[in-house]
Short mmCIF file of the C-alpha atoms (twelve columns), coordinates in Angstrom:
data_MODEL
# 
_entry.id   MODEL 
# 
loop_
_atom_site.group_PDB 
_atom_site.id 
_atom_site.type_symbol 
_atom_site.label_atom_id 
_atom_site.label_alt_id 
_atom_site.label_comp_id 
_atom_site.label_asym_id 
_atom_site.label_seq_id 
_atom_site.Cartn_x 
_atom_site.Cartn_y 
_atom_site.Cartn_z 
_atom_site.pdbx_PDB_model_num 
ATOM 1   C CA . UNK A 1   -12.507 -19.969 -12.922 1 
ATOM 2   C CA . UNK A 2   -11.470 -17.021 -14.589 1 
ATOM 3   C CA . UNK A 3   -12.630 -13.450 -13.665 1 
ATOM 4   C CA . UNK A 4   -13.133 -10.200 -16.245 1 
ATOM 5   C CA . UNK A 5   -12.762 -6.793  -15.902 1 
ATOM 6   C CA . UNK A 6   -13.044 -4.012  -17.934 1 
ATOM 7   C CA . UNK A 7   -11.942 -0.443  -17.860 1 
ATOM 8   C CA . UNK A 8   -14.605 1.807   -16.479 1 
ATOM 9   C CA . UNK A 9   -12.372 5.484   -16.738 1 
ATOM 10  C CA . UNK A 10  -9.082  6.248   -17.306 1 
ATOM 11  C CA . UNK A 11  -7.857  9.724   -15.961 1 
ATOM 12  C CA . UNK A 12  -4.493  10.342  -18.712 1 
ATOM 13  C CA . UNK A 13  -2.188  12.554  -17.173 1 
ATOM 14  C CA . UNK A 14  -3.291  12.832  -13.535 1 
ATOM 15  C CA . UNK A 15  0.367   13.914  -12.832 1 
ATOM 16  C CA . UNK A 16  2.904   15.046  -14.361 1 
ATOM 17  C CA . UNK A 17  5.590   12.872  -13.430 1 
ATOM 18  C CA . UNK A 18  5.293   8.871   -12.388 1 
ATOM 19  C CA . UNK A 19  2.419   7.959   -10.063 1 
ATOM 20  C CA . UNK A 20  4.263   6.172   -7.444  1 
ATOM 21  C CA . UNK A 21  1.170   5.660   -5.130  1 
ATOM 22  C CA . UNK A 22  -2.285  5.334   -4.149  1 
ATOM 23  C CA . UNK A 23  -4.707  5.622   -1.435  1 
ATOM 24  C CA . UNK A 24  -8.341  4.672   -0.927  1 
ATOM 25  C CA . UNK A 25  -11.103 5.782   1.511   1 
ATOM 26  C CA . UNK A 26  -14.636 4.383   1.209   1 
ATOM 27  C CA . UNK A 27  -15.293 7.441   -1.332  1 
ATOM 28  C CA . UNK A 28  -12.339 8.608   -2.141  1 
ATOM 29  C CA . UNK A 29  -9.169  7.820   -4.330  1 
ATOM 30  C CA . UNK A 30  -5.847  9.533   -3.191  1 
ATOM 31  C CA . UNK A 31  -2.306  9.421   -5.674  1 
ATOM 32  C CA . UNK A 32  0.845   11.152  -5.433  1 
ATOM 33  C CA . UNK A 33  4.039   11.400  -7.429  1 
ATOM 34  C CA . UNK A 34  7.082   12.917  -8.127  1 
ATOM 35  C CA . UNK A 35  5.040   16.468  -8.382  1 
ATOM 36  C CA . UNK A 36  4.683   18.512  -5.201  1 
ATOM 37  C CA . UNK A 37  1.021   18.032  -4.930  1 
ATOM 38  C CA . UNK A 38  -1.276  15.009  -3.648  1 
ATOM 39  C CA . UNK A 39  -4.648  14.555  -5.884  1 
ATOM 40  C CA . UNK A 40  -8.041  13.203  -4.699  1 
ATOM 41  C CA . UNK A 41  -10.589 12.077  -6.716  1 
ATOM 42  C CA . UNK A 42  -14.162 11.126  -6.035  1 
ATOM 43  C CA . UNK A 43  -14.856 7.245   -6.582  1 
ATOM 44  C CA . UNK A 44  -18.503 7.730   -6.005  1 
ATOM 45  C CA . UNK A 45  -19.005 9.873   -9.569  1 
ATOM 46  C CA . UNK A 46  -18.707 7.671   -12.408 1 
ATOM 47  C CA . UNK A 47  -16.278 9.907   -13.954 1 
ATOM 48  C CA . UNK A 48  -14.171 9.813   -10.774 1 
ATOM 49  C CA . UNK A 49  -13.814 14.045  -10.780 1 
ATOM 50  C CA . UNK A 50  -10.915 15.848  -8.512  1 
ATOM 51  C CA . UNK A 51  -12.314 16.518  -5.525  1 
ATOM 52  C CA . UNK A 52  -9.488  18.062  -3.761  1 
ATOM 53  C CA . UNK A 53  -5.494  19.071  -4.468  1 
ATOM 54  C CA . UNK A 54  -3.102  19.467  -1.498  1 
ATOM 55  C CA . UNK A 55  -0.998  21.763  -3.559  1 
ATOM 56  C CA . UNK A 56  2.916   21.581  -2.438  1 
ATOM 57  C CA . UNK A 57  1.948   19.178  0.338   1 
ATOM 58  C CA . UNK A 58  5.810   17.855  -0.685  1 
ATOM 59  C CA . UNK A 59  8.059   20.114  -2.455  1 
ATOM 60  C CA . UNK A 60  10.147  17.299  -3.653  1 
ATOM 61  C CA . UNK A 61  7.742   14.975  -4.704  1 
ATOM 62  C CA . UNK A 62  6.254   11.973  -2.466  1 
ATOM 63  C CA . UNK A 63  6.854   8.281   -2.500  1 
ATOM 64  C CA . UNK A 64  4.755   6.733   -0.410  1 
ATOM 65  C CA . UNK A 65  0.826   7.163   0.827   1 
ATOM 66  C CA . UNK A 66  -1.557  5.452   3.542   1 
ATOM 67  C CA . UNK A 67  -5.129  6.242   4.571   1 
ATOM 68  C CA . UNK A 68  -6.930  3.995   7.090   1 
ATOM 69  C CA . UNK A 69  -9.798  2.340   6.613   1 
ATOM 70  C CA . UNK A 70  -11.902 4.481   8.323   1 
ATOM 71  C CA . UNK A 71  -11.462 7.308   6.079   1 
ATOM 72  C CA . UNK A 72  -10.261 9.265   9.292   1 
ATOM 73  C CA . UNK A 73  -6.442  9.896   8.401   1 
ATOM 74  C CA . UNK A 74  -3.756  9.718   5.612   1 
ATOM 75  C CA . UNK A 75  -0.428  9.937   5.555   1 
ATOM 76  C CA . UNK A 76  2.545   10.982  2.930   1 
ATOM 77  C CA . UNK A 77  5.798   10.591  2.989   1 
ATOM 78  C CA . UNK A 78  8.238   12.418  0.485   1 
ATOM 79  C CA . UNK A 79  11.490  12.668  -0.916  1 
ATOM 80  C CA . UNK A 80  12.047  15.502  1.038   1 
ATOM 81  C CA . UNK A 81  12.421  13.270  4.488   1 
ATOM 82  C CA . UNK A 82  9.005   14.657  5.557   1 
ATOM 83  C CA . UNK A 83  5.670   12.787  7.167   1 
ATOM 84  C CA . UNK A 84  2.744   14.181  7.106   1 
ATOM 85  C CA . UNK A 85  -0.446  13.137  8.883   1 
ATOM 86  C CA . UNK A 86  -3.468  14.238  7.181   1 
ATOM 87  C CA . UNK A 87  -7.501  14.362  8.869   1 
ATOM 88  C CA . UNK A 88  -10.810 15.148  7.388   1 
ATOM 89  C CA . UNK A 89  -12.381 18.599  8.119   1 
ATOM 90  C CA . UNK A 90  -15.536 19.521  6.565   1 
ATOM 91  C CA . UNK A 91  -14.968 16.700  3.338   1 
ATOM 92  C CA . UNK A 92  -11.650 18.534  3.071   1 
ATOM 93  C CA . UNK A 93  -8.230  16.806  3.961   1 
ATOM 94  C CA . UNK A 94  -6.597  19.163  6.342   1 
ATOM 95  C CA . UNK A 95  -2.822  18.980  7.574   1 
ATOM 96  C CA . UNK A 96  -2.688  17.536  10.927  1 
ATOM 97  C CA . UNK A 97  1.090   17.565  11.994  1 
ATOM 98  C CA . UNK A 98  4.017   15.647  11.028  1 
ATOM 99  C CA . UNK A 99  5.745   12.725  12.383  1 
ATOM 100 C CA . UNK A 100 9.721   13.386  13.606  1 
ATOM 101 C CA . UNK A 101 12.680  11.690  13.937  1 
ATOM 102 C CA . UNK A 102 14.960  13.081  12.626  1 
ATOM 103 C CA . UNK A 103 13.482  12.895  9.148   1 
ATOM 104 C CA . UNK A 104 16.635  13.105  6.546   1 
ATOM 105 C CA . UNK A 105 15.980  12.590  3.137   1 
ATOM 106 C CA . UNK A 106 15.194  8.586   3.220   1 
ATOM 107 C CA . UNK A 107 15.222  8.204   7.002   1 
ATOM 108 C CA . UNK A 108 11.292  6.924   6.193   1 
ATOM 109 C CA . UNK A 109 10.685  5.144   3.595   1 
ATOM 110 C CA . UNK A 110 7.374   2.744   3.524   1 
ATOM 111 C CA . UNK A 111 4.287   3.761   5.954   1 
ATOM 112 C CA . UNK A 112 1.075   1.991   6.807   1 
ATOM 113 C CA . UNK A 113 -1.944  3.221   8.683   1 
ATOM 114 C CA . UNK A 114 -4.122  0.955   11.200  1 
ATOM 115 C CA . UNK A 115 -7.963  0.731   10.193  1 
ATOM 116 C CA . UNK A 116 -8.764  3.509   12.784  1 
ATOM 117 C CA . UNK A 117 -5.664  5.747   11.897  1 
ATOM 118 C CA . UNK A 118 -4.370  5.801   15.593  1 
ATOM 119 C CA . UNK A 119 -1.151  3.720   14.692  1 
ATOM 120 C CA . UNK A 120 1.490   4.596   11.949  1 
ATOM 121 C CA . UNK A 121 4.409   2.564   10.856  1 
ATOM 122 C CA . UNK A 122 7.069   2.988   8.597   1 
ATOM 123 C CA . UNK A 123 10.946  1.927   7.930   1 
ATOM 124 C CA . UNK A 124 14.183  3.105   7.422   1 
ATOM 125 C CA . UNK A 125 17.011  3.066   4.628   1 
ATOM 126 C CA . UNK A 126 19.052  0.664   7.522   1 
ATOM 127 C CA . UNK A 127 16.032  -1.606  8.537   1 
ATOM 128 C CA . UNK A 128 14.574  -0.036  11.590  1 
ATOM 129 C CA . UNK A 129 11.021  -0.662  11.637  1 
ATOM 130 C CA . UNK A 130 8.808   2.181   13.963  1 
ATOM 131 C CA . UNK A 131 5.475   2.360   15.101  1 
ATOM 132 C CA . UNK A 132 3.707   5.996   15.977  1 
ATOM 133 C CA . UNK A 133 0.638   6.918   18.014  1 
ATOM 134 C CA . UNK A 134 -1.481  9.505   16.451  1 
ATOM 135 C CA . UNK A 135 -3.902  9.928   19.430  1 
ATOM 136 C CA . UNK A 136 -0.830  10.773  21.835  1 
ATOM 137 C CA . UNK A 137 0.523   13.763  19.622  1 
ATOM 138 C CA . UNK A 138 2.382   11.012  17.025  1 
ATOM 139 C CA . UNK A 139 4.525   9.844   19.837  1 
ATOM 140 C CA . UNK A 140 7.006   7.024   18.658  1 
ATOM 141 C CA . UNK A 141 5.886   3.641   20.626  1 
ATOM 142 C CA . UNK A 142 7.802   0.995   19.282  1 
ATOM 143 C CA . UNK A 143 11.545  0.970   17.600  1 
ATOM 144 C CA . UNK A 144 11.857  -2.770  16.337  1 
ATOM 145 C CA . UNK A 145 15.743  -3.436  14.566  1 
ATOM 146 C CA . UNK A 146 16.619  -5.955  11.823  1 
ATOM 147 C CA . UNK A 147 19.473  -6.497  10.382  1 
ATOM 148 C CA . UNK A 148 20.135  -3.524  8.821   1 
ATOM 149 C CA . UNK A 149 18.734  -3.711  5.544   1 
ATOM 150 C CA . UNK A 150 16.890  -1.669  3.619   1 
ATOM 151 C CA . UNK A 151 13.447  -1.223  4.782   1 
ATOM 152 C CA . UNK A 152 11.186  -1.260  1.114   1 
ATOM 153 C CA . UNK A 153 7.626   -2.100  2.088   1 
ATOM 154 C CA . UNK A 154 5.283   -2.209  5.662   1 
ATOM 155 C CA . UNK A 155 1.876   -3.147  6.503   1 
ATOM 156 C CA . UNK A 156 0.297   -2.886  9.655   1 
ATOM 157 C CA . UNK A 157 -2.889  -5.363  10.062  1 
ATOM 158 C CA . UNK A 158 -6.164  -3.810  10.567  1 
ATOM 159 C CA . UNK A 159 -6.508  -3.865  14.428  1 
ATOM 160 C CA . UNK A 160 -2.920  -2.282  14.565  1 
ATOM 161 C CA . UNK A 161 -1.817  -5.533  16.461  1 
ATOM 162 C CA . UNK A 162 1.362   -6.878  14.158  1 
ATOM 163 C CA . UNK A 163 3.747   -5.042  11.507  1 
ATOM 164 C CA . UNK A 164 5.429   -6.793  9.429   1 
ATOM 165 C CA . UNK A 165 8.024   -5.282  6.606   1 
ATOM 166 C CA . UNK A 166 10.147  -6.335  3.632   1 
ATOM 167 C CA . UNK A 167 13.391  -5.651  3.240   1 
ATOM 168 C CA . UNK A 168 16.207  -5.392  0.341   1 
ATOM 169 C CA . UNK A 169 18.156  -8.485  1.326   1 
ATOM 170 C CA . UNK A 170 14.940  -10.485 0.984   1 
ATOM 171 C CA . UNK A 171 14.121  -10.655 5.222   1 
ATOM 172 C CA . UNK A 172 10.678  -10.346 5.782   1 
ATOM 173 C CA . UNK A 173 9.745   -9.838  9.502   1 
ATOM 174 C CA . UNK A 174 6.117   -9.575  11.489  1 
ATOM 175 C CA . UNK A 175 5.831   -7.877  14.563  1 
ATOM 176 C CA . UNK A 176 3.674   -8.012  17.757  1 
ATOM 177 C CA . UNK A 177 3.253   -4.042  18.606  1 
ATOM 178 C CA . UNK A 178 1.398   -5.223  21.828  1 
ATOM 179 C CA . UNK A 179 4.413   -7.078  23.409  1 
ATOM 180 C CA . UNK A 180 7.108   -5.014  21.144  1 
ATOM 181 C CA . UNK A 181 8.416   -8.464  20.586  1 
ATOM 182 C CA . UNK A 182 9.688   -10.437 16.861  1 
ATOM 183 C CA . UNK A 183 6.938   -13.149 16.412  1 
ATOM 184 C CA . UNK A 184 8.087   -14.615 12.902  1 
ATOM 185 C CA . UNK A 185 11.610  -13.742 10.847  1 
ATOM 186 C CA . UNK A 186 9.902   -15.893 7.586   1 
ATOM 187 C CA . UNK A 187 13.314  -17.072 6.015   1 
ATOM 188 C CA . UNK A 188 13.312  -18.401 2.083   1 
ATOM 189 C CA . UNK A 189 14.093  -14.936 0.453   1 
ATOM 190 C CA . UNK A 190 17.386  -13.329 -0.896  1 
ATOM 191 C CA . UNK A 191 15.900  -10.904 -3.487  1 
ATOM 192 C CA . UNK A 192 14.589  -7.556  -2.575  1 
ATOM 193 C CA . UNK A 193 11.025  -7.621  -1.090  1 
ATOM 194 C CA . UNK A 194 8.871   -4.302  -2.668  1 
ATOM 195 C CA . UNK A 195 5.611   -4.985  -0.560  1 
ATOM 196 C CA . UNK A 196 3.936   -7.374  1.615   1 
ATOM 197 C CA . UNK A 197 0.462   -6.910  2.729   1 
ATOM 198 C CA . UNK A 198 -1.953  -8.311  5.397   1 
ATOM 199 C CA . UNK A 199 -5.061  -10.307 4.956   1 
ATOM 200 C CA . UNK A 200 -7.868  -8.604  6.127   1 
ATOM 201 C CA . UNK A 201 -8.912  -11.311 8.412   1 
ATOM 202 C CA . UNK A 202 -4.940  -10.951 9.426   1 
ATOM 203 C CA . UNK A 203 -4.507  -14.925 8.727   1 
ATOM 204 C CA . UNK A 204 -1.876  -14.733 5.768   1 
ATOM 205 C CA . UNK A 205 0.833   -12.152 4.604   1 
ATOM 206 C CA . UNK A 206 1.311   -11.952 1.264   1 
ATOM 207 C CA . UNK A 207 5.273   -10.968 0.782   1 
ATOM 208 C CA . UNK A 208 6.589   -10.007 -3.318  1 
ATOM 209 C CA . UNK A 209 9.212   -8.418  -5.180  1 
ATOM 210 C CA . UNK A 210 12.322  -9.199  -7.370  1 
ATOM 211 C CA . UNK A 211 11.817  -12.827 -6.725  1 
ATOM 212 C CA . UNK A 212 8.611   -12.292 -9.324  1 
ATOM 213 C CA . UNK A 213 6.077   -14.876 -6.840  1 
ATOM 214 C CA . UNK A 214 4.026   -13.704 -4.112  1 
ATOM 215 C CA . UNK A 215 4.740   -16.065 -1.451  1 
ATOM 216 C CA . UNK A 216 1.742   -16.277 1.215   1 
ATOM 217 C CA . UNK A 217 2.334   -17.358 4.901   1 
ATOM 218 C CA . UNK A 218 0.493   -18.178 8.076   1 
ATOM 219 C CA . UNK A 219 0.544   -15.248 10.185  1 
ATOM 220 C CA . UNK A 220 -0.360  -17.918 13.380  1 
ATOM 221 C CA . UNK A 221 2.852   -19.988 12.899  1 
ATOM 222 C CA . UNK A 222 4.530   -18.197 10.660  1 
ATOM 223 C CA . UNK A 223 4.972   -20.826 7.880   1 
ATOM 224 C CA . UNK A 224 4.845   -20.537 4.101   1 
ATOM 225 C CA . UNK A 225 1.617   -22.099 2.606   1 
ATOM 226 C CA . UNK A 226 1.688   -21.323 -0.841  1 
ATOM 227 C CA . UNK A 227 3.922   -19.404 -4.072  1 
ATOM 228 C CA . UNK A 228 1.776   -17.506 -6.535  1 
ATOM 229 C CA . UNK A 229 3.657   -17.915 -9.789  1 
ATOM 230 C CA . UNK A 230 3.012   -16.119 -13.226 1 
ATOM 231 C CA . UNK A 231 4.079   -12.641 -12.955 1 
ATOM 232 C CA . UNK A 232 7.319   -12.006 -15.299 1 
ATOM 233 C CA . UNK A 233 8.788   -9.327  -13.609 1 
ATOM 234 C CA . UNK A 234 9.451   -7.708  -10.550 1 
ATOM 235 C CA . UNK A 235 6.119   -7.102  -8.409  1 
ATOM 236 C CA . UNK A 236 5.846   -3.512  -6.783  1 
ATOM 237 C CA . UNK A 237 2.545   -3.592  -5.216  1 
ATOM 238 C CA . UNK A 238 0.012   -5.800  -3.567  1 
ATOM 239 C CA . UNK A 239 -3.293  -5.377  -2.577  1 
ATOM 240 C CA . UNK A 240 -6.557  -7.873  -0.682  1 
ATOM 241 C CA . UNK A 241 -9.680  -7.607  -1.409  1 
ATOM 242 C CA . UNK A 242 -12.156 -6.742  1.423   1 
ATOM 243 C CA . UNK A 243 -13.160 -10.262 1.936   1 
ATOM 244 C CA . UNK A 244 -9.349  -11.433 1.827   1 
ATOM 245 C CA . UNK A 245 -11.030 -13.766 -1.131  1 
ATOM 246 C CA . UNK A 246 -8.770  -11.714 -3.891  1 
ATOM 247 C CA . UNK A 247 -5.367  -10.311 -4.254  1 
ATOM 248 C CA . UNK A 248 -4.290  -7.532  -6.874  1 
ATOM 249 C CA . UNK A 249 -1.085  -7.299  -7.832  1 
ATOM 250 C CA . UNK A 250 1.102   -4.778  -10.224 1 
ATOM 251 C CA . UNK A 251 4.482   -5.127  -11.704 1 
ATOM 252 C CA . UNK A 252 7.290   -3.877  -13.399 1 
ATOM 253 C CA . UNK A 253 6.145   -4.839  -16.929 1 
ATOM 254 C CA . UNK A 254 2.599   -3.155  -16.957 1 
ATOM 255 C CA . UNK A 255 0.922   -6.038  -16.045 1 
ATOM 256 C CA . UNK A 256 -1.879  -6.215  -12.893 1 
ATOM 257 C CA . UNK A 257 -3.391  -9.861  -11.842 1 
ATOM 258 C CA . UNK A 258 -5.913  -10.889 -9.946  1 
ATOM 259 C CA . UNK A 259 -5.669  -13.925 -7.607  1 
ATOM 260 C CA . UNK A 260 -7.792  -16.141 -6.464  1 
ATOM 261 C CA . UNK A 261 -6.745  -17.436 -2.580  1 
ATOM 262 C CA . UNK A 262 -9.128  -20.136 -2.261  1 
ATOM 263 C CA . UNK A 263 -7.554  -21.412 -5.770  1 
ATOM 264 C CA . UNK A 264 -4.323  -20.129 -5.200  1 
ATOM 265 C CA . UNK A 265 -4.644  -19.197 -9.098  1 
ATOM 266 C CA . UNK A 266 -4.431  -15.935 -11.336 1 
ATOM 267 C CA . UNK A 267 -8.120  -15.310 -12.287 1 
ATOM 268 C CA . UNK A 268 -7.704  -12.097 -14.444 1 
ATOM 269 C CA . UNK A 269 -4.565  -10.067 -15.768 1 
ATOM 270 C CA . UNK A 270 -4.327  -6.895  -17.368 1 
ATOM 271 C CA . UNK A 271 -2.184  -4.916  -19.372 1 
ATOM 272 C CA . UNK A 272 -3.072  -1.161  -19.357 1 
ATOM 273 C CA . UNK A 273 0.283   0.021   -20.392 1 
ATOM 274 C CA . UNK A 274 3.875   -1.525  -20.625 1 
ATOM 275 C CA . UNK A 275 5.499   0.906   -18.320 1 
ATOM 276 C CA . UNK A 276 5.772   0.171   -14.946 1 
ATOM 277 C CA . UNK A 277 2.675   -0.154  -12.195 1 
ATOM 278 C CA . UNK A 278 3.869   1.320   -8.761  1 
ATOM 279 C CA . UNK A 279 0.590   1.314   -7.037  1 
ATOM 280 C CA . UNK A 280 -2.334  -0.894  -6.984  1 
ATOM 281 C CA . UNK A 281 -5.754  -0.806  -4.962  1 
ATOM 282 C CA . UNK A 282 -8.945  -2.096  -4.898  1 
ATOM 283 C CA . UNK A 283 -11.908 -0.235  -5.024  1 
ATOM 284 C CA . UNK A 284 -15.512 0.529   -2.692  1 
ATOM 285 C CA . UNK A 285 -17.733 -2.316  -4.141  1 
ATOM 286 C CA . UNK A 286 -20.783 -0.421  -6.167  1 
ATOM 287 C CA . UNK A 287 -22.806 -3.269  -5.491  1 
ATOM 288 C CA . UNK A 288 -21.687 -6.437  -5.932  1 
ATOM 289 C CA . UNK A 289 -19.728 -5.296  -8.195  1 
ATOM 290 C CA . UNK A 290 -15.472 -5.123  -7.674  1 
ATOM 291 C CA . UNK A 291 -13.044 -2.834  -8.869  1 
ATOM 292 C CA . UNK A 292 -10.018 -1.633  -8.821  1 
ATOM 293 C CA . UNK A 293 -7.106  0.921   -9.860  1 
ATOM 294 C CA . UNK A 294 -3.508  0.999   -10.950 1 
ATOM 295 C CA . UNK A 295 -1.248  3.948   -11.262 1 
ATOM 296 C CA . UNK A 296 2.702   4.228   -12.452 1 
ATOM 297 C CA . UNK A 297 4.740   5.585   -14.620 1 
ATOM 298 C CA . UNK A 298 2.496   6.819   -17.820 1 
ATOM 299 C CA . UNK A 299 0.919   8.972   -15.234 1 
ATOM 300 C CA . UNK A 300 -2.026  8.204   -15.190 1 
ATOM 301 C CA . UNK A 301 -4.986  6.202   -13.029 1 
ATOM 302 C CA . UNK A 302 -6.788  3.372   -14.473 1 
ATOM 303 C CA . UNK A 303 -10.136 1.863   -13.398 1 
ATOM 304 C CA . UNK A 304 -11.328 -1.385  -13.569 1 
ATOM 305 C CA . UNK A 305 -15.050 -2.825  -13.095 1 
ATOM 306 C CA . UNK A 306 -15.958 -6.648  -12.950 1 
ATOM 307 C CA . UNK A 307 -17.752 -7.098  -15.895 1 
ATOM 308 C CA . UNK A 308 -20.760 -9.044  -14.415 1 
ATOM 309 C CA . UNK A 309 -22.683 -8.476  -11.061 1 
ATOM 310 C CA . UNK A 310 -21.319 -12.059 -10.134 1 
# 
């Protein structure tokens, strides 16, 4: 059964340069790009208005963004080799501190945030894979090593219990942060993997990139249960829906799907541009109503409602 969606707002030019990522709070949208600045929008007002700008938060531009579920922190990391860990004061996302090590110019690359913000992850251009404790002044708890490639994409799951990352030479790996032992190296992949992302129920990974599929796996046993297949080029960005029921995904060629896990099926796709998606993320239900946005490189941020209260 197919799903439809329909734009709800478009904000053109929301930076000047590509979008390369987005963030999402229960109220709040978060993108940055190459630009200096991070932009936050309201998702509560129907025309999604700025609500704050963290002007020069990276003077080079940032790549990568994470907020936890809880709304209580985000982090950015830019092309500058800086990590910074932002908290809410007053409605007003206030500079916190900044994780080090060492922090050359694409020593982090990917980051994820646990639900709660207490745990931060992230990898490195030769495959290191870290893990960070906010609550005990961003001290580094785990070092995990692969094999040396490229580090492209990280999740953690919700409860901050496993991390898993993609890598360029196609190795996917999950971690258990708890032990600080390798539970599953998921083999099958040579091509570069751009994201991977964890259920929210933390049952499957979802693992895509140059290959064009999203393959799925059992987090439990660490086997490969199904290949999504229809996207034409190479997939950038993956998202789950609350209920783990849906998976959004945005790609190379301008086009964003929506899956369908139960059907293991693309329900809805959607071309808002043919330049490149870099970011995709669902939306706070209004509702029970879902949405969702995509951002790349025409610069701006495109929302999506379901088109019945189904």
């Amino acid at each position: 059964m197919s799903k439809q969606y329909l734009t709800s707002h478009t904000i053109d030019e929301a930076h000047t340069t590509d979008i390369f990522s987005l963030a999402v709070t229960s109220s709040q949208i978060v993108s940055a790009s190459g630009s200096s600045s991070l932009k936050v929008h309201s998702t509560t007002d129907p025309d999604f208005r700025i609500h704050q700008t963290l002007a020069k938060a990276h003077k080079l531009g940032c790549h990568h963004l994470a907020a936890s579920k809880n709304g209580s922190k985000l982090a950015s990391a830019g092309f500058d080799g800086k990590v910074k860990i932002w908290a809410v004061e007053n409605d007003q996302w206030i500079e916190e501190g900044e994780i080090v090590d060492g922090n050359n110019a694409g020593e982090i690359w990917a980051i994820a945030l646990s639900e709660d913000g207490q745990y931060f992850a992230s990898t490195t251009y030769d495959g290191r894979v870290n893990v960070w404790d906010n609550l005990a002044e961003r001290r580094k708890i785990r070092e995990f090593e692969t094999k040396g490639s490229y580090g492209m994409s990280i999740d953690l799951s919700l409860d901050g219990e496993y991390t898993a990352s993609g890598h360029k030479n196609g190795g996917i790996y999950i971690f258990n942060n708890d032990t600080g032992r390798l539970l599953h190296s998921l083999p099958g992949h040579v091509k570069p993997i751009r994201c991977v992302a964890f259920s929210p129920g933390r049952k499957l990974l979802a693992a895509a990139g140059d290959a064009k599929v999203i393959a799925l796996y059992d987090v439990a046993s660490g086997e490969q249960v199904a290949n999504l297949m229809g996207h034409g080029a190479w997939i950038f960005s993956l998202d789950w829906s609350n209920t783990g029921e849906y998976l959004l995904s945005g790609a190379f060629d301008g086009k964003a799907k929506v899956w369908s896990i139960d059907q293991r099926t693309c329900v809805a796709t959607h071309t808002e541009t043919d330049k490149t998606i870099w970011s995709v993320k669902w939306l706070p239900k209004i509702g029970k109503n879902e949405g969702f946005a995509i951002a790349g490189a025409n610069r701006s941020i495109s929302f999506y409602r379901e088109a019945t209260g189904g």
